[in-house]
PDB file of C-alpha atoms in Angstrom:
ATOM      1  CA  VAL A   1     -18.192  -6.718 -10.796  1.00  0.00           C
ATOM      2  CA  SER A   2     -16.547  -5.526 -14.208  1.00  0.00           C
ATOM      3  CA  GLY A   3     -16.348  -1.541 -14.418  1.00  0.00           C
ATOM      4  CA  GLY A   4     -17.656   1.537 -12.784  1.00  0.00           C
ATOM      5  CA  THR A   5     -16.846   3.787 -10.321  1.00  0.00           C
ATOM      6  CA  ILE A   6     -17.200   4.244  -6.708  1.00  0.00           C
ATOM      7  CA  LYS A   7     -17.496   7.904  -5.716  1.00  0.00           C
ATOM      8  CA  ASP A   8     -17.911  10.367  -2.327  1.00  0.00           C
ATOM      9  CA  ILE A   9     -18.673   7.530   0.421  1.00  0.00           C
ATOM     10  CA  TYR A  10     -17.590   7.383   3.806  1.00  0.00           C
ATOM     11  CA  PHE A  11     -17.018   4.352   5.504  1.00  0.00           C
ATOM     12  CA  TYR A  12     -16.894   4.711   9.234  1.00  0.00           C
ATOM     13  CA  GLY A  13     -16.615   1.444  11.487  1.00  0.00           C
ATOM     14  CA  THR A  14     -16.468  -0.079  15.144  1.00  0.00           C
ATOM     15  CA  GLY A  15     -12.683  -0.127  14.983  1.00  0.00           C
ATOM     16  CA  SER A  16     -13.181  -4.192  16.231  1.00  0.00           C
ATOM     17  CA  GLY A  17     -13.619  -7.418  14.423  1.00  0.00           C
ATOM     18  CA  ASN A  18     -11.874  -7.705  10.966  1.00  0.00           C
ATOM     19  CA  GLY A  19     -14.627  -6.380   8.384  1.00  0.00           C
ATOM     20  CA  SER A  20     -13.453  -3.395   5.947  1.00  0.00           C
ATOM     21  CA  GLY A  21     -15.052  -0.728   4.889  1.00  0.00           C
ATOM     22  CA  LEU A  22     -14.343  -1.205   1.564  1.00  0.00           C
ATOM     23  CA  VAL A  23     -14.024  -4.127  -0.329  1.00  0.00           C
ATOM     24  CA  LEU A  24     -13.263  -5.503  -4.367  1.00  0.00           C
ATOM     25  CA  SER A  25     -13.076  -9.141  -4.620  1.00  0.00           C
ATOM     26  CA  GLY A  26     -12.783 -10.904  -7.811  1.00  0.00           C
ATOM     27  CA  ALA A  27     -13.454  -7.425  -9.641  1.00  0.00           C
ATOM     28  CA  THR A  28     -12.256  -5.502 -12.803  1.00  0.00           C
ATOM     29  CA  ASN A  29     -11.505  -2.163 -13.909  1.00  0.00           C
ATOM     30  CA  VAL A  30     -13.253  -0.341 -11.220  1.00  0.00           C
ATOM     31  CA  ASN A  31     -12.330   2.933 -10.041  1.00  0.00           C
ATOM     32  CA  VAL A  32     -12.776   4.442  -6.180  1.00  0.00           C
ATOM     33  CA  ARG A  33     -12.138   7.705  -5.916  1.00  0.00           C
ATOM     34  CA  ASP A  34     -12.717  10.053  -3.321  1.00  0.00           C
ATOM     35  CA  VAL A  35     -13.745   7.116  -0.606  1.00  0.00           C
ATOM     36  CA  ILE A  36     -13.214   8.195   3.062  1.00  0.00           C
ATOM     37  CA  SER A  37     -13.000   5.049   5.118  1.00  0.00           C
ATOM     38  CA  ASP A  38     -11.705   5.251   9.118  1.00  0.00           C
ATOM     39  CA  ASN A  39     -11.991   2.933  11.819  1.00  0.00           C
ATOM     40  CA  ASN A  40     -12.382  -0.324  10.473  1.00  0.00           C
ATOM     41  CA  GLY A  41     -10.856  -3.507  12.064  1.00  0.00           C
ATOM     42  CA  GLY A  42      -9.855  -4.564   8.894  1.00  0.00           C
ATOM     43  CA  ALA A  43      -8.456  -2.213   6.342  1.00  0.00           C
ATOM     44  CA  GLY A  44     -10.592   0.466   5.038  1.00  0.00           C
ATOM     45  CA  ILE A  45     -10.295  -0.002   1.126  1.00  0.00           C
ATOM     46  CA  ALA A  46      -9.313  -3.404   0.515  1.00  0.00           C
ATOM     47  CA  VAL A  47      -8.954  -4.754  -3.404  1.00  0.00           C
ATOM     48  CA  TYR A  48      -8.702  -8.821  -3.439  1.00  0.00           C
ATOM     49  CA  SER A  49      -8.920 -11.888  -5.083  1.00  0.00           C
ATOM     50  CA  SER A  50      -8.095 -10.692  -8.876  1.00  0.00           C
ATOM     51  CA  SER A  51      -9.379  -7.902  -8.372  1.00  0.00           C
ATOM     52  CA  ASN A  52      -6.906  -6.592 -11.680  1.00  0.00           C
ATOM     53  CA  SER A  53      -6.859  -2.843 -13.363  1.00  0.00           C
ATOM     54  CA  CYS A  54      -8.680  -1.429 -10.370  1.00  0.00           C
ATOM     55  CA  SER A  55      -7.542   2.072  -9.370  1.00  0.00           C
ATOM     56  CA  VAL A  56      -8.038   3.609  -5.955  1.00  0.00           C
ATOM     57  CA  ILE A  57      -7.447   7.574  -6.070  1.00  0.00           C
ATOM     58  CA  GLY A  58      -7.911  10.196  -3.514  1.00  0.00           C
ATOM     59  CA  CYS A  59      -9.005   8.650  -1.090  1.00  0.00           C
ATOM     60  CA  LYS A  60      -8.768   9.165   2.874  1.00  0.00           C
ATOM     61  CA  THR A  61      -7.838   5.976   5.597  1.00  0.00           C
ATOM     62  CA  ASP A  62      -8.028   6.855   8.977  1.00  0.00           C
ATOM     63  CA  GLY A  63      -7.316   4.427  12.208  1.00  0.00           C
ATOM     64  CA  ASN A  64      -8.428   1.218  10.233  1.00  0.00           C
ATOM     65  CA  VAL A  65      -6.318  -1.981  12.194  1.00  0.00           C
ATOM     66  CA  VAL A  66      -4.846  -3.737   8.794  1.00  0.00           C
ATOM     67  CA  ALA A  67      -3.991  -1.279   6.453  1.00  0.00           C
ATOM     68  CA  GLY A  68      -5.181   1.474   4.816  1.00  0.00           C
ATOM     69  CA  ILE A  69      -5.549   1.022   1.039  1.00  0.00           C
ATOM     70  CA  ASP A  70      -5.267  -2.876   1.004  1.00  0.00           C
ATOM     71  CA  VAL A  71      -3.715  -4.655  -2.254  1.00  0.00           C
ATOM     72  CA  ASN A  72      -4.032  -8.563  -1.873  1.00  0.00           C
ATOM     73  CA  GLY A  73      -3.480 -11.351  -5.272  1.00  0.00           C
ATOM     74  CA  SER A  74      -4.781  -8.283  -7.272  1.00  0.00           C
ATOM     75  CA  ASP A  75      -2.649  -7.172 -10.603  1.00  0.00           C
ATOM     76  CA  TYR A  76      -2.123  -3.858 -12.302  1.00  0.00           C
ATOM     77  CA  VAL A  77      -3.953  -1.546  -9.431  1.00  0.00           C
ATOM     78  CA  ARG A  78      -3.197   2.035  -9.000  1.00  0.00           C
ATOM     79  CA  VAL A  79      -3.218   3.229  -5.702  1.00  0.00           C
ATOM     80  CA  ILE A  80      -3.106   7.405  -6.758  1.00  0.00           C
ATOM     81  CA  GLY A  81      -2.784  10.242  -4.502  1.00  0.00           C
ATOM     82  CA  ASN A  82      -4.214   9.318  -1.946  1.00  0.00           C
ATOM     83  CA  HIS A  83      -4.288  10.195   2.334  1.00  0.00           C
ATOM     84  CA  GLY A  84      -3.448   7.137   5.456  1.00  0.00           C
ATOM     85  CA  TYR A  85      -3.035   8.380   8.605  1.00  0.00           C
ATOM     86  CA  ASN A  86      -3.100   5.893  11.632  1.00  0.00           C
ATOM     87  CA  ASN A  87      -3.084   2.688  10.298  1.00  0.00           C
ATOM     88  CA  GLY A  88      -2.225  -0.655  10.712  1.00  0.00           C
ATOM     89  CA  ALA A  89      -2.092  -1.257  14.637  1.00  0.00           C
ATOM     90  CA  ALA A  90      -2.399  -4.825  14.027  1.00  0.00           C
ATOM     91  CA  GLY A  91       2.020  -4.318  13.811  1.00  0.00           C
ATOM     92  CA  GLY A  92       1.874  -4.612  10.163  1.00  0.00           C
ATOM     93  CA  GLY A  93       0.368  -3.115   7.056  1.00  0.00           C
ATOM     94  CA  GLY A  94       0.101   0.578   7.918  1.00  0.00           C
ATOM     95  CA  ALA A  95      -0.710   3.540   4.897  1.00  0.00           C
ATOM     96  CA  ILE A  96      -1.115   0.894   1.671  1.00  0.00           C
ATOM     97  CA  ALA A  97      -0.070  -2.636   1.715  1.00  0.00           C
ATOM     98  CA  LEU A  98       0.713  -4.527  -1.270  1.00  0.00           C
ATOM     99  CA  PHE A  99       0.527  -8.082  -0.492  1.00  0.00           C
ATOM    100  CA  SER A 100       1.338 -11.019  -3.750  1.00  0.00           C
ATOM    101  CA  SER A 101       0.404  -8.443  -5.975  1.00  0.00           C
ATOM    102  CA  ASN A 102       2.321  -7.362  -9.188  1.00  0.00           C
ATOM    103  CA  ARG A 103       2.640  -4.976 -12.080  1.00  0.00           C
ATOM    104  CA  CYS A 104       0.994  -2.483  -9.492  1.00  0.00           C
ATOM    105  CA  ASN A 105       2.070   1.287  -9.500  1.00  0.00           C
ATOM    106  CA  ILE A 106       1.646   3.530  -5.891  1.00  0.00           C
ATOM    107  CA  GLU A 107       2.090   6.730  -7.049  1.00  0.00           C
ATOM    108  CA  GLY A 108       1.374  10.357  -5.610  1.00  0.00           C
ATOM    109  CA  ASN A 109       0.170   9.402  -1.809  1.00  0.00           C
ATOM    110  CA  THR A 110       1.096  10.788   1.799  1.00  0.00           C
ATOM    111  CA  ALA A 111       1.557   7.805   4.186  1.00  0.00           C
ATOM    112  CA  ASN A 112       2.423  10.002   7.438  1.00  0.00           C
ATOM    113  CA  SER A 113       1.797   9.093  10.920  1.00  0.00           C
ATOM    114  CA  ASN A 114       0.743   5.444  10.941  1.00  0.00           C
ATOM    115  CA  THR A 115       1.010   3.005  13.081  1.00  0.00           C
ATOM    116  CA  GLY A 116       2.558   0.208  10.913  1.00  0.00           C
ATOM    117  CA  PHE A 117       4.892   1.124   7.679  1.00  0.00           C
ATOM    118  CA  GLY A 118       3.738   3.960   4.884  1.00  0.00           C
ATOM    119  CA  ILE A 119       3.765   1.717   2.557  1.00  0.00           C
ATOM    120  CA  ASP A 120       4.692  -2.041   3.078  1.00  0.00           C
ATOM    121  CA  VAL A 121       5.102  -4.377   0.004  1.00  0.00           C
ATOM    122  CA  ARG A 122       5.705  -7.955   0.487  1.00  0.00           C
ATOM    123  CA  TYR A 123       5.787 -11.164  -2.200  1.00  0.00           C
ATOM    124  CA  SER A 124       4.862  -8.394  -5.170  1.00  0.00           C
ATOM    125  CA  THR A 125       6.622  -7.947  -8.632  1.00  0.00           C
ATOM    126  CA  ARG A 126       7.046  -5.219 -11.636  1.00  0.00           C
ATOM    127  CA  SER A 127       5.321  -2.591  -9.880  1.00  0.00           C
ATOM    128  CA  ASN A 128       6.611   1.099  -9.117  1.00  0.00           C
ATOM    129  CA  ILE A 129       6.704   2.807  -5.736  1.00  0.00           C
ATOM    130  CA  ALA A 130       6.984   6.738  -6.851  1.00  0.00           C
ATOM    131  CA  ASN A 131       6.611  10.474  -5.320  1.00  0.00           C
ATOM    132  CA  ASN A 132       5.220   8.964  -2.189  1.00  0.00           C
ATOM    133  CA  ASN A 133       5.629  10.722   1.400  1.00  0.00           C
ATOM    134  CA  CYS A 134       6.042   8.291   3.608  1.00  0.00           C
ATOM    135  CA  ASN A 135       7.072  10.226   7.229  1.00  0.00           C
ATOM    136  CA  ASP A 136       6.840   9.859  11.114  1.00  0.00           C
ATOM    137  CA  ASN A 137       5.818   6.651  10.718  1.00  0.00           C
ATOM    138  CA  ALA A 138       6.287   3.902  13.832  1.00  0.00           C
ATOM    139  CA  TYR A 139       8.168   1.166  10.911  1.00  0.00           C
ATOM    140  CA  SER A 140       9.558   1.705   8.001  1.00  0.00           C
ATOM    141  CA  GLY A 141       8.361   4.455   5.509  1.00  0.00           C
ATOM    142  CA  ILE A 142       8.408   1.966   2.905  1.00  0.00           C
ATOM    143  CA  SER A 143       9.133  -1.805   2.929  1.00  0.00           C
ATOM    144  CA  ILE A 144       9.454  -4.191   0.643  1.00  0.00           C
ATOM    145  CA  SER A 145      10.350  -8.069   1.587  1.00  0.00           C
ATOM    146  CA  SER A 146      10.059 -11.778   0.748  1.00  0.00           C
ATOM    147  CA  GLY A 147       9.085 -14.489   2.846  1.00  0.00           C
ATOM    148  CA  ALA A 148       7.594 -18.206   2.324  1.00  0.00           C
ATOM    149  CA  VAL A 149       4.993 -17.073  -0.013  1.00  0.00           C
ATOM    150  CA  GLY A 150       7.307 -15.542  -2.303  1.00  0.00           C
ATOM    151  CA  ALA A 151       9.997 -13.232  -3.294  1.00  0.00           C
ATOM    152  CA  SER A 152       9.584  -9.223  -4.399  1.00  0.00           C
ATOM    153  CA  ASN A 153      11.293  -8.335  -7.735  1.00  0.00           C
ATOM    154  CA  LYS A 154      11.819  -6.153 -10.410  1.00  0.00           C
ATOM    155  CA  ILE A 155       9.882  -3.111  -8.284  1.00  0.00           C
ATOM    156  CA  THR A 156      11.487   0.517  -9.080  1.00  0.00           C
ATOM    157  CA  ILE A 157      11.476   2.920  -5.719  1.00  0.00           C
ATOM    158  CA  THR A 158      11.858   6.722  -6.719  1.00  0.00           C
ATOM    159  CA  GLY A 159      11.212   9.721  -5.870  1.00  0.00           C
ATOM    160  CA  ASN A 160       9.953   9.408  -2.464  1.00  0.00           C
ATOM    161  CA  THR A 161      10.596  11.529   0.881  1.00  0.00           C
ATOM    162  CA  CYS A 162      10.814   9.108   3.860  1.00  0.00           C
ATOM    163  CA  ASP A 163      12.239  11.045   6.773  1.00  0.00           C
ATOM    164  CA  GLU A 164      11.384  10.864  10.594  1.00  0.00           C
ATOM    165  CA  ASN A 165      10.174   7.293  11.121  1.00  0.00           C
ATOM    166  CA  GLY A 166      10.766   4.796  13.768  1.00  0.00           C
ATOM    167  CA  GLU A 167      13.138   2.274  11.594  1.00  0.00           C
ATOM    168  CA  HIS A 168      14.077   2.863   8.057  1.00  0.00           C
ATOM    169  CA  GLY A 169      13.529   5.113   5.565  1.00  0.00           C
ATOM    170  CA  ILE A 170      13.515   2.290   3.118  1.00  0.00           C
ATOM    171  CA  VAL A 171      14.155  -1.035   3.508  1.00  0.00           C
ATOM    172  CA  LEU A 172      14.418  -3.508   1.608  1.00  0.00           C
ATOM    173  CA  ASP A 173      14.078  -7.598   3.668  1.00  0.00           C
ATOM    174  CA  ALA A 174      14.878 -10.378   1.663  1.00  0.00           C
ATOM    175  CA  GLY A 175      13.141 -12.643   5.040  1.00  0.00           C
ATOM    176  CA  GLY A 176      16.535 -14.812   5.372  1.00  0.00           C
ATOM    177  CA  LEU A 177      19.191 -16.764   3.390  1.00  0.00           C
ATOM    178  CA  SER A 178      16.206 -18.914   1.868  1.00  0.00           C
ATOM    179  CA  TYR A 179      14.694 -15.986   0.283  1.00  0.00           C
ATOM    180  CA  PHE A 180      15.270 -12.863  -2.413  1.00  0.00           C
ATOM    181  CA  ILE A 181      14.552  -9.994  -3.390  1.00  0.00           C
ATOM    182  CA  ASN A 182      16.225  -9.011  -6.977  1.00  0.00           C
ATOM    183  CA  TYR A 183      16.663  -6.478  -9.625  1.00  0.00           C
ATOM    184  CA  VAL A 184      15.241  -3.458  -7.223  1.00  0.00           C
ATOM    185  CA  THR A 185      15.803   0.121  -8.391  1.00  0.00           C
ATOM    186  CA  VAL A 186      16.339   3.170  -5.543  1.00  0.00           C
ATOM    187  CA  THR A 187      16.817   6.293  -6.892  1.00  0.00           C
ATOM    188  CA  GLY A 188      16.210   9.801  -6.153  1.00  0.00           C
ATOM    189  CA  ASN A 189      14.511   9.410  -2.767  1.00  0.00           C
ATOM    190  CA  SER A 190      15.228  11.759   0.602  1.00  0.00           C
ATOM    191  CA  CYS A 191      15.640   9.274   3.371  1.00  0.00           C
ATOM    192  CA  SER A 192      16.501  11.045   6.808  1.00  0.00           C
ATOM    193  CA  GLY A 193      16.063  10.975  10.742  1.00  0.00           C
ATOM    194  CA  ASN A 194      14.993   7.732  10.874  1.00  0.00           C
TER     195      ASN A 194
END
């Protein structure tokens, strides 16, 4: 699929299995706007398998097991102005997950009260995380990590509010001595009560 907009649809899952509400796979330049996706066993909205230059804007996710919005293996994705609550019951993920994806923009989202992280970034490079509210999550508000899959490098984290989370406001976790996180800029964020 190339081009087009998916808008004003409501997905509601059974809360079990591994199915996601909406999946983009191998898509390019697709805009997802004002979608609600709740209670799915996988992600609420999934952007997978080289779905490059896509956007997820103004969507709401609640109670999804893997993540509210899960971007995996896709570049130049914009995740802007979304609301995610109570996502990530599988122990990771959270409102927004960005795995093995590069040059993405996560901006102006509300990622509060999730059972995982607010924003979970792994093995990704050259991405911007700005002006998000990531409060009262079970784990950290924003987590940047590396591991056997790859490094997380050249990420900018600015203007975010990460208060009252169960672990840290913002955490950079290299995953051990064999892995690295390089050239990360963290500036102008609020992190209190974590």
